[in-house]
Short mmCIF file of C-alpha atoms and ligand atoms in Angstrom, two decimals:
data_model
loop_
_atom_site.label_atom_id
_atom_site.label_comp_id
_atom_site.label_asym_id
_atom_site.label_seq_id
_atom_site.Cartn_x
_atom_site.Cartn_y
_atom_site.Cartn_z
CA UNK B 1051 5.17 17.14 -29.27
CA UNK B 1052 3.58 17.38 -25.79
CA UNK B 1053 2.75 13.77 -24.71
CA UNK B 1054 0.40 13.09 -21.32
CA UNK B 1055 -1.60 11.01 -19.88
CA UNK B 1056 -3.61 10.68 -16.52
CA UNK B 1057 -4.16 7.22 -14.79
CA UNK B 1058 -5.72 6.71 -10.98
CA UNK B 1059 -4.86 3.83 -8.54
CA UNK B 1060 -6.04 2.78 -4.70
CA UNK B 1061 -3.94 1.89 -2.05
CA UNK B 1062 -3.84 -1.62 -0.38
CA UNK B 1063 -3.44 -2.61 2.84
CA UNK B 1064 -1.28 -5.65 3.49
CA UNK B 1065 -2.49 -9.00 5.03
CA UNK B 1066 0.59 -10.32 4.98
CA UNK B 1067 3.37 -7.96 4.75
CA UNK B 1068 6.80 -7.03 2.83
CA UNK B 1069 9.29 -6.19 5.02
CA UNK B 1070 12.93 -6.25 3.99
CA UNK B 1071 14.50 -6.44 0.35
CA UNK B 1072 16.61 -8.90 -1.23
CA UNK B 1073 17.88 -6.69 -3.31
CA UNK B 1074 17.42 -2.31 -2.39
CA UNK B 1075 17.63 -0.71 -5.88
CA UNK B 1076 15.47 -3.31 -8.11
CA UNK B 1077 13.41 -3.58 -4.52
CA UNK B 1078 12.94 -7.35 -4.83
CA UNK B 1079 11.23 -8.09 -1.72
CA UNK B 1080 13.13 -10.45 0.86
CA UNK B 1081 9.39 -12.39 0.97
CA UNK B 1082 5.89 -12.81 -0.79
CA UNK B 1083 3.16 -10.55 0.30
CA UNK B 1084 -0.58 -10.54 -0.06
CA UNK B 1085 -3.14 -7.54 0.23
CA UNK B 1086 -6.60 -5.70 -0.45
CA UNK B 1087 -6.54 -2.27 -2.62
CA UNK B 1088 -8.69 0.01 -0.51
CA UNK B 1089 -11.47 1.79 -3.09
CA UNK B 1090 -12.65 4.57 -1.06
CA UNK B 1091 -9.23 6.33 -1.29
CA UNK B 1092 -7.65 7.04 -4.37
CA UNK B 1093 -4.41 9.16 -6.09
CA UNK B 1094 -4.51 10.19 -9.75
CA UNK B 1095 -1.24 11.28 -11.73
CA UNK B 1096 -1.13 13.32 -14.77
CA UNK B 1097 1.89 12.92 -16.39
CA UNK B 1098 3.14 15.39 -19.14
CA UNK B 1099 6.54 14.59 -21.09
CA UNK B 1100 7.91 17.69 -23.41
CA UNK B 1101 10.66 16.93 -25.68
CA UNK B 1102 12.86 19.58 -24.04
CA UNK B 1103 15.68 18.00 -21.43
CA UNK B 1104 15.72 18.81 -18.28
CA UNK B 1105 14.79 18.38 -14.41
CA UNK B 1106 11.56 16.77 -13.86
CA UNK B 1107 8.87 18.46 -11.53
CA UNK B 1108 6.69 17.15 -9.06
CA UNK B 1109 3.12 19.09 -8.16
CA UNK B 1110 1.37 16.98 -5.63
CA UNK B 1111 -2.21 18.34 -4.68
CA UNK B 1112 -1.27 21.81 -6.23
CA UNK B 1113 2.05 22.23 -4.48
CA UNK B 1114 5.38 21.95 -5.88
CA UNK B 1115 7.88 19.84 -4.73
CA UNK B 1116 11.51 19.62 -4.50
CA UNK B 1117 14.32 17.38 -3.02
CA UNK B 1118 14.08 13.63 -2.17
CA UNK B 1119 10.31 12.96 -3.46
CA UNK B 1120 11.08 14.75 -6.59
CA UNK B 1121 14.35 13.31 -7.03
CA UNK B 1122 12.52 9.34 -7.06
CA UNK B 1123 10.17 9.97 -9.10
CA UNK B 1124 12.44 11.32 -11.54
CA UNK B 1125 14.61 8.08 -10.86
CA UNK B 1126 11.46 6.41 -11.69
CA UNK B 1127 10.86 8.01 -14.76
CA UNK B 1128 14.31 7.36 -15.88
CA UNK B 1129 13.46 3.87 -15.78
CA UNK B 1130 10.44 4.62 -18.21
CA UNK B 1131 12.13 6.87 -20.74
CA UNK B 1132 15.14 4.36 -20.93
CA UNK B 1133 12.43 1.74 -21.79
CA UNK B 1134 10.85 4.15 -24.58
CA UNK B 1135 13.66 6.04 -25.53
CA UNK B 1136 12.83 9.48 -24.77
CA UNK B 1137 14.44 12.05 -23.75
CA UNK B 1138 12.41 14.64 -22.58
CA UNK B 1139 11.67 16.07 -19.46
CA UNK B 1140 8.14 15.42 -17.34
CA UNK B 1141 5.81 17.62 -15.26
CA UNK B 1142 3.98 14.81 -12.72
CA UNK B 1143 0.91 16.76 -11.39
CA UNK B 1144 -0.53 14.17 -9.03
CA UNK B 1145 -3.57 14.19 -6.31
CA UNK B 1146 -4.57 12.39 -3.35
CA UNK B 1147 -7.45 12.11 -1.20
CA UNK B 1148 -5.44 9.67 1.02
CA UNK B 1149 -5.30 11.85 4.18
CA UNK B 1150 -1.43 12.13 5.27
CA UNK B 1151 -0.62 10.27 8.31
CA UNK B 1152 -2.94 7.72 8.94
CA UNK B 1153 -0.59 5.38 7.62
CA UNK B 1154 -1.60 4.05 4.67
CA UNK B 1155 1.69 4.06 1.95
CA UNK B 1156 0.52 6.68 -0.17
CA UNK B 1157 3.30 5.96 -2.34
CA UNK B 1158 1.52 2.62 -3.20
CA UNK B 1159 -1.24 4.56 -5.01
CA UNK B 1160 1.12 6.91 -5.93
CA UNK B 1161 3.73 4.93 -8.13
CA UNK B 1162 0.71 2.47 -9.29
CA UNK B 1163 -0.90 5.91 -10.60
CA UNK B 1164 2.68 7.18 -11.99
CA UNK B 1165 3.52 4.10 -13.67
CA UNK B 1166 0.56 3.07 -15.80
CA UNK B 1167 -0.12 7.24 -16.46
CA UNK B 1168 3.57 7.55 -17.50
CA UNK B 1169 3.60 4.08 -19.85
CA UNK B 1170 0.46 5.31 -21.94
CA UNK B 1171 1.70 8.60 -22.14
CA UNK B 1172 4.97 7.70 -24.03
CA UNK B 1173 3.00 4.39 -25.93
CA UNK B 1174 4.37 1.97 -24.20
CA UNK B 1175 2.19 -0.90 -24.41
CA UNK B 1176 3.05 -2.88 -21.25
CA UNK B 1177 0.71 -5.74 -19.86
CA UNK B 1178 -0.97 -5.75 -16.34
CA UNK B 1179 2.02 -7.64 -14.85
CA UNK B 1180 4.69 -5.71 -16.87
CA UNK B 1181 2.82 -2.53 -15.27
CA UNK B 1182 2.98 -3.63 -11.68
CA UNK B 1183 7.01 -4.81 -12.25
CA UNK B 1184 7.44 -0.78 -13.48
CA UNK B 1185 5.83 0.47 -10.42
CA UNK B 1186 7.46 -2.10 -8.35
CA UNK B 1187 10.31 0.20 -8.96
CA UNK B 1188 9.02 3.37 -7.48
CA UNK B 1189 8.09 1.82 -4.30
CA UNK B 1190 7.62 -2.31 -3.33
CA UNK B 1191 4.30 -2.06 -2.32
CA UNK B 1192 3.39 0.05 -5.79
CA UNK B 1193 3.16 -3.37 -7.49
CA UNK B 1194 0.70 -5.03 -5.29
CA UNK B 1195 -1.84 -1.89 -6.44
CA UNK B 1196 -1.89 -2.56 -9.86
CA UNK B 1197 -3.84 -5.61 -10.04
CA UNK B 1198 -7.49 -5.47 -8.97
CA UNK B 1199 -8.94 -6.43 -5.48
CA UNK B 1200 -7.60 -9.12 -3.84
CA UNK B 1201 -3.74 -9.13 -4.57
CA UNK B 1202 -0.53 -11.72 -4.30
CA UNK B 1203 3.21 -10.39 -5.10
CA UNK B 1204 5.35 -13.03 -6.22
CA UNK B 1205 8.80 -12.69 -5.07
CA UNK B 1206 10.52 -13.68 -8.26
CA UNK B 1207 14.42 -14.62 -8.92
CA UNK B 1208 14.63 -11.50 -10.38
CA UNK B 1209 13.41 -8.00 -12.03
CA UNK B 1210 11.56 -9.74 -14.72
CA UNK B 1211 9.44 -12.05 -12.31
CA UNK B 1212 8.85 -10.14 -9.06
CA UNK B 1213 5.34 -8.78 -9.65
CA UNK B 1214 1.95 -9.15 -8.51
CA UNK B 1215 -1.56 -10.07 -9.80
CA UNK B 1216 -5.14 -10.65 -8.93
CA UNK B 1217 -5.93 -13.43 -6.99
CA UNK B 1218 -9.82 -12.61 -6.52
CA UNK B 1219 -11.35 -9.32 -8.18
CA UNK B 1220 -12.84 -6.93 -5.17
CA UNK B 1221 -16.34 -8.31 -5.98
CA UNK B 1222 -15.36 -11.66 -4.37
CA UNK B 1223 -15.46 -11.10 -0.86
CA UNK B 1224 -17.01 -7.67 1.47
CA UNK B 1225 -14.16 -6.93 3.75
CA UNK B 1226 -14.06 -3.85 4.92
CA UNK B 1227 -10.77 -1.92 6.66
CA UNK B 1228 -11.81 0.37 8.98
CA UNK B 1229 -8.76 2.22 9.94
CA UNK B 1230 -8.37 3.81 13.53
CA UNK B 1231 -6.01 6.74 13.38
CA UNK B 1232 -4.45 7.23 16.63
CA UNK B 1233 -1.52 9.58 15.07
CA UNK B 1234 -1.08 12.03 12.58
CA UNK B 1235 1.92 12.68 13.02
CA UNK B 1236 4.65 11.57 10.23
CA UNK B 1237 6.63 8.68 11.31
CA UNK B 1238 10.44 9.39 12.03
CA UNK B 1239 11.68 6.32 10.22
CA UNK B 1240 10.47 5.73 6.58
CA UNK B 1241 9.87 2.50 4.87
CA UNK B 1242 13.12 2.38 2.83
CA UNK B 1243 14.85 2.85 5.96
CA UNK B 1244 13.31 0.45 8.21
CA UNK B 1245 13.62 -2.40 4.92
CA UNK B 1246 17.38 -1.71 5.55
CA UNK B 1247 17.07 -2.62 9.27
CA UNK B 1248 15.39 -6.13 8.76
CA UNK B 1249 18.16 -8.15 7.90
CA UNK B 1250 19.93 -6.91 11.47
CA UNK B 1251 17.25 -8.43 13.01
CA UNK B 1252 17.61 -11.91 14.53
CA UNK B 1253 14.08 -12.69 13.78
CA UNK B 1254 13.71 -11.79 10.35
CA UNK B 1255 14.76 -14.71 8.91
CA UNK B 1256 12.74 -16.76 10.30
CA UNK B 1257 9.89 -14.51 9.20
CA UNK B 1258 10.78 -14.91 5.86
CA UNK B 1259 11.33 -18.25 5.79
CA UNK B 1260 7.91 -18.82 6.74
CA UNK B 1261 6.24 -16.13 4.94
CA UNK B 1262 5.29 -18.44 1.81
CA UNK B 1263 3.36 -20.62 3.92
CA UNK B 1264 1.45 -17.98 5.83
CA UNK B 1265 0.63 -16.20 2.16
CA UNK B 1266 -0.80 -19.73 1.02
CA UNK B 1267 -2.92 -19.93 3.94
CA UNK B 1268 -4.08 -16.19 3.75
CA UNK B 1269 -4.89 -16.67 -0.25
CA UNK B 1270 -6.76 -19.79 0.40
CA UNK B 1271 -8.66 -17.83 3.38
CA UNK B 1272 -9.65 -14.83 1.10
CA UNK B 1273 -10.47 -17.57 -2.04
CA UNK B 1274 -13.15 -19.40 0.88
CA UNK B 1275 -13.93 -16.13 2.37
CA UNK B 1276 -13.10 -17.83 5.54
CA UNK B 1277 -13.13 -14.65 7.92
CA UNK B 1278 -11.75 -17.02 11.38
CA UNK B 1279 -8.45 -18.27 9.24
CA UNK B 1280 -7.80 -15.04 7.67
CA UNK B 1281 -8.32 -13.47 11.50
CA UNK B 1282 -5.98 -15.45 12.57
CA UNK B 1283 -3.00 -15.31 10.10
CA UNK B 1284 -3.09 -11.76 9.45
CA UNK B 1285 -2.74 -11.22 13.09
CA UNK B 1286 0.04 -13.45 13.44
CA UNK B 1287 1.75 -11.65 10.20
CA UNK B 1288 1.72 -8.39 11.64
CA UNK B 1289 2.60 -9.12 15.21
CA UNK B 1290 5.72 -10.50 13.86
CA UNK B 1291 6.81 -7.93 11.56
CA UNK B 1292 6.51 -5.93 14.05
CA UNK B 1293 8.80 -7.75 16.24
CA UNK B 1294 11.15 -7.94 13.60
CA UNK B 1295 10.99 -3.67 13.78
CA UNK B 1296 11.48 -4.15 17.63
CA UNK B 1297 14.72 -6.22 16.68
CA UNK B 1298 16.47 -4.55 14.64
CA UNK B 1299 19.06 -2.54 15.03
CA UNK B 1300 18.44 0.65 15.74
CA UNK B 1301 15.03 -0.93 17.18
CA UNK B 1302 12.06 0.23 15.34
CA UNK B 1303 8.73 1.04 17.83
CA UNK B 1304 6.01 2.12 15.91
CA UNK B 1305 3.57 1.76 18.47
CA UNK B 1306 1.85 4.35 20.98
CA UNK B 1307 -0.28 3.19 23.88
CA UNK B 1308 -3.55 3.84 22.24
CA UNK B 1309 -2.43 1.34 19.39
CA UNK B 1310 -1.93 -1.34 22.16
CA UNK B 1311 -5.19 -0.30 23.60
CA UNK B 1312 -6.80 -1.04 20.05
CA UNK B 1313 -4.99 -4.81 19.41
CA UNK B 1314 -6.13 -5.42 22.96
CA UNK B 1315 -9.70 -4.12 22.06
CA UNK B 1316 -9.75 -6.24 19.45
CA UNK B 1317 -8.80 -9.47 20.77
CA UNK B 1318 -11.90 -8.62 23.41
CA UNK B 1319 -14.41 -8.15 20.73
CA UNK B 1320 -13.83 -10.97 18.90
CA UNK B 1321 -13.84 -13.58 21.87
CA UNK B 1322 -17.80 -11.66 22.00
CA UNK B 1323 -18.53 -12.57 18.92
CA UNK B 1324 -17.62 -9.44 16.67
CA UNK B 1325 -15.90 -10.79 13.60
CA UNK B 1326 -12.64 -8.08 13.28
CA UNK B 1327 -9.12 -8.66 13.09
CA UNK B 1328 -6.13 -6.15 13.63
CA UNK B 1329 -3.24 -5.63 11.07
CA UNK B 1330 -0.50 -2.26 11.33
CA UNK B 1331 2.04 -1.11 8.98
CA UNK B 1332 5.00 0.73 9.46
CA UNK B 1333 3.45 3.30 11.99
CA UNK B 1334 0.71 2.91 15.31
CA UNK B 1335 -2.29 3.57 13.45
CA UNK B 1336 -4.21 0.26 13.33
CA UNK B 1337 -6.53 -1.31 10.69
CA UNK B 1338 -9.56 -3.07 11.45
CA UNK B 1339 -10.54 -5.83 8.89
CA UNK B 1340 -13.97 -6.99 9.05
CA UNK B 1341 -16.99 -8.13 6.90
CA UNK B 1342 -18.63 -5.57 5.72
CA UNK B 1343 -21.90 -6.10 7.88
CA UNK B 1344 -19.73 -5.58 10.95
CA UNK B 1345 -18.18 -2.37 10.02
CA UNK B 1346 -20.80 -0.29 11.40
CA UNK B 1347 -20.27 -2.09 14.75
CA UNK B 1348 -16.36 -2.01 14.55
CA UNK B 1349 -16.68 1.71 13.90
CA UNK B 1350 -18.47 2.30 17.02
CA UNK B 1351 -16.47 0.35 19.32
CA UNK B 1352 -13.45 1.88 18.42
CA UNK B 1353 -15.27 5.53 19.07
CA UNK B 1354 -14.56 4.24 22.67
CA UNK B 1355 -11.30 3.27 22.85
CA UNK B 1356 -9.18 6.63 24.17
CA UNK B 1357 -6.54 7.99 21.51
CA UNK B 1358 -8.25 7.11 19.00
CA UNK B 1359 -8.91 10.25 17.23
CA UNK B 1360 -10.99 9.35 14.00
CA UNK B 1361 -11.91 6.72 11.63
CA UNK B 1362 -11.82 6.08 7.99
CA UNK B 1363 -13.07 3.52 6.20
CA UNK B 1364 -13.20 1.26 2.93
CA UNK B 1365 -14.05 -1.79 1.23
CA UNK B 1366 -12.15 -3.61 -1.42
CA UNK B 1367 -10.83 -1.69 -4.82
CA UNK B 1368 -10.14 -1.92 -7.91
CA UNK B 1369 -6.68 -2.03 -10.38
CA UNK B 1370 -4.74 1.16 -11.66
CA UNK B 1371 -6.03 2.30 -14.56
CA UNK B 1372 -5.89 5.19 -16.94
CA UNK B 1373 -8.36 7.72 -17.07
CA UNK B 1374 -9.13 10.51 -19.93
CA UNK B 1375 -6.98 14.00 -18.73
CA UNK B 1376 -10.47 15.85 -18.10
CA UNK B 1377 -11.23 13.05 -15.58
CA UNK B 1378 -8.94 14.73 -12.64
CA UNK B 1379 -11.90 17.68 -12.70
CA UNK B 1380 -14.52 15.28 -13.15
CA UNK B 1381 -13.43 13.12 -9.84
CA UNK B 1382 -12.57 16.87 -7.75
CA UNK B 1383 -9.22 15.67 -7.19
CA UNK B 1384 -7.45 17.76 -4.14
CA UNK B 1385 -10.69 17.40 -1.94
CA UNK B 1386 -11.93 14.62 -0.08
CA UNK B 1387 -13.57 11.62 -2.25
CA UNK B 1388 -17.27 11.92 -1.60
CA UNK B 1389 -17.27 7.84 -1.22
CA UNK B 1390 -14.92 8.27 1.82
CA UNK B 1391 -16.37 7.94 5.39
CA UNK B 1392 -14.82 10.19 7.64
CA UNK B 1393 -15.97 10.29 11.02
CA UNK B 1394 -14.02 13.21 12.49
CA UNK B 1395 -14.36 13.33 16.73
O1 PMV P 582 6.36 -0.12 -0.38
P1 PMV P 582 6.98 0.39 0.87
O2 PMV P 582 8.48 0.53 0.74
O3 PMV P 582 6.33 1.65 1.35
O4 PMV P 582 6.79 -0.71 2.03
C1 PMV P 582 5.57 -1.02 2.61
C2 PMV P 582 5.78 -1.71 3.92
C3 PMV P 582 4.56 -2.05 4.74
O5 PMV P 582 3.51 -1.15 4.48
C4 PMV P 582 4.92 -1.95 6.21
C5 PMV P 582 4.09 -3.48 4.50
C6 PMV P 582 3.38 -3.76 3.20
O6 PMV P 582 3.51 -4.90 2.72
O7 PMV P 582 2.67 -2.88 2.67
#
């Protein structure tokens, strides 16, 4: 018996990040994080188990894959067939419109996707928080984009407690991300690698030490839509992951000039009265956070700044959910979401 089942899930950008792991395989994050799913952008997996044994493949956006991305999601889905004891192999077909390099963790969407399409497909009735534990396991920041909207990732004791959930749905508050790509280029040190590195930094734990505190004060920011003390903590959050990168040893530099130029940009427009905030993950492209009235404005400022070479854009989204298998034609999965601003220059 053939069983399969598609499922769709955004990515999020962090607020306040997850950088390091307590423990590598079961990646139970070193500290609590916080962050927004982004709903413009979106990955869909269809996930087919047969009864026959065998490797697993991978097809992402019509391509097959082999080697280390096909060999963790098949780690993954040994996880899920353990749980529902089957046997059989799986054919993942999955889709993005999450263009590659502009830094946002496509494997976020992609593991979110994987997990809750793989669950239903062998009956597995897991809950919401059960669901974002699962993906949890294909990659940390998976978990945080199961939940809808506005999202918190408890770090837990251990396997059974280290998920996330919704603090506010996406309705709550119009904050936009307006993402300035200054490199397409794919970074030369992953995130797996570089949460290895952060414990040989001198500064990391202090970072996490303190990293409870700063998520209170972000949650309580988003919960009064309080745009100045989310500004401000976010900032702070990111800065000093990023130091902890610049620590480590082998030092970490994601940055590139134009990304300074941007933070510096930034700083500028908000001390003339343009609501926006900077955040960066683990690469130099830098995301703009800003109500949603002031996106248009952000957009255009940053056409200005040199190196930055285009801009995408999106508010807040929702959880992973499933989707019926005809759905991946409905949505035109493999071309570029028609709710997705691109502004090419
Ligand atoms: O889930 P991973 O292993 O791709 O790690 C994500 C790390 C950051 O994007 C830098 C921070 C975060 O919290 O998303």
């Amino acid at each position: 018996m053939i069983r399969q089942a598609t499922a769709q899930a955004h990515p999020n950008i962090a607020f306040i990040k997850y950088w390091g792991n307590r423990d590598e395989r079961l990646r139970l994050p070193a500290n609590p994080s916080f962050s927004m799913n982004l709903g413009a952008l979106r990955t869909i997996a269809r996930v087919t188990f047969l009864e026959e044994e065998g490797p697993d493949a991978l097809v992402l956006n019509g391509v097959s894959v082999e080697g280390p991305a096909r060999d963790r999601v098949e780690a993954f889905l040994d996880h899920v067939r353990r749980m529902a004891g089957h046997r059989g192999r799986a054919v993942v077909e999955s889709q993005t419109d999450i263009p590659t390099g502009v830094g946002l963790a496509s494997s976020a969407a992609a593991f979110a996707a994987l997990a809750v399409a793989a669950a239903a497909a062998l009956d597995l009735p897991l809950s919401e928080r059960e669901l974002s534990i699962l993906a949890r396991l294909g990659s940390g920041s998976a978990c945080r984009s199961v939940p809808p909207g506005f999202v918190e990732w408890v770090v837990g004791e251990r396997h059974e407690d280290s998920y996330a959930y919704s603090v506010a749905p996406p309705e709550h508050w119009a904050l936009w991300d307006v993402i300035a790509v200054v490199s397409e280029q794919p970074k030369a040190v992953g995130s797996s690698e570089g949460h290895r590195r952060a414990a040989t930094s001198p500064l990391h734990p202090f970072r996490v030490a303190t990293a409870p505190e700063r998520v209170a004060r972000c949650r309580e920011a988003v919960l009064r839509r309080d745009f100045d003390a989310l500004a401000e903590i976010v900032e702070t959050d990111a800065i000093w992951m990023h130091a902890v990168m610049m620590t480590s040893r082998p030092p970490l530099f994601y940055w590139e000039p134009a990304t300074i130029a941007v933070l510096l940009a930034v700083r500028r427009w908000r001390e003339e009265g343009l609501p926006v905030a900077f955040t960066l993950d683990a690469g130099p492209n830098v995301h703009l956070l800003c109500p949603a009235e002031a996106a248009d404005a952000v957009a255009r400022r940053l056409e200005g700044v040199p190196g930055v070479r285009r801009v995408l854009r999106s508010g807040p989204g929702g959880g992973a959910q499933r989707v019926s298998n005809g759905g991946t034609d409905r949505v035109g999965i493999g071309r570029i979401h028609p709710e997705i601003q691109v502004e090419q220059r």
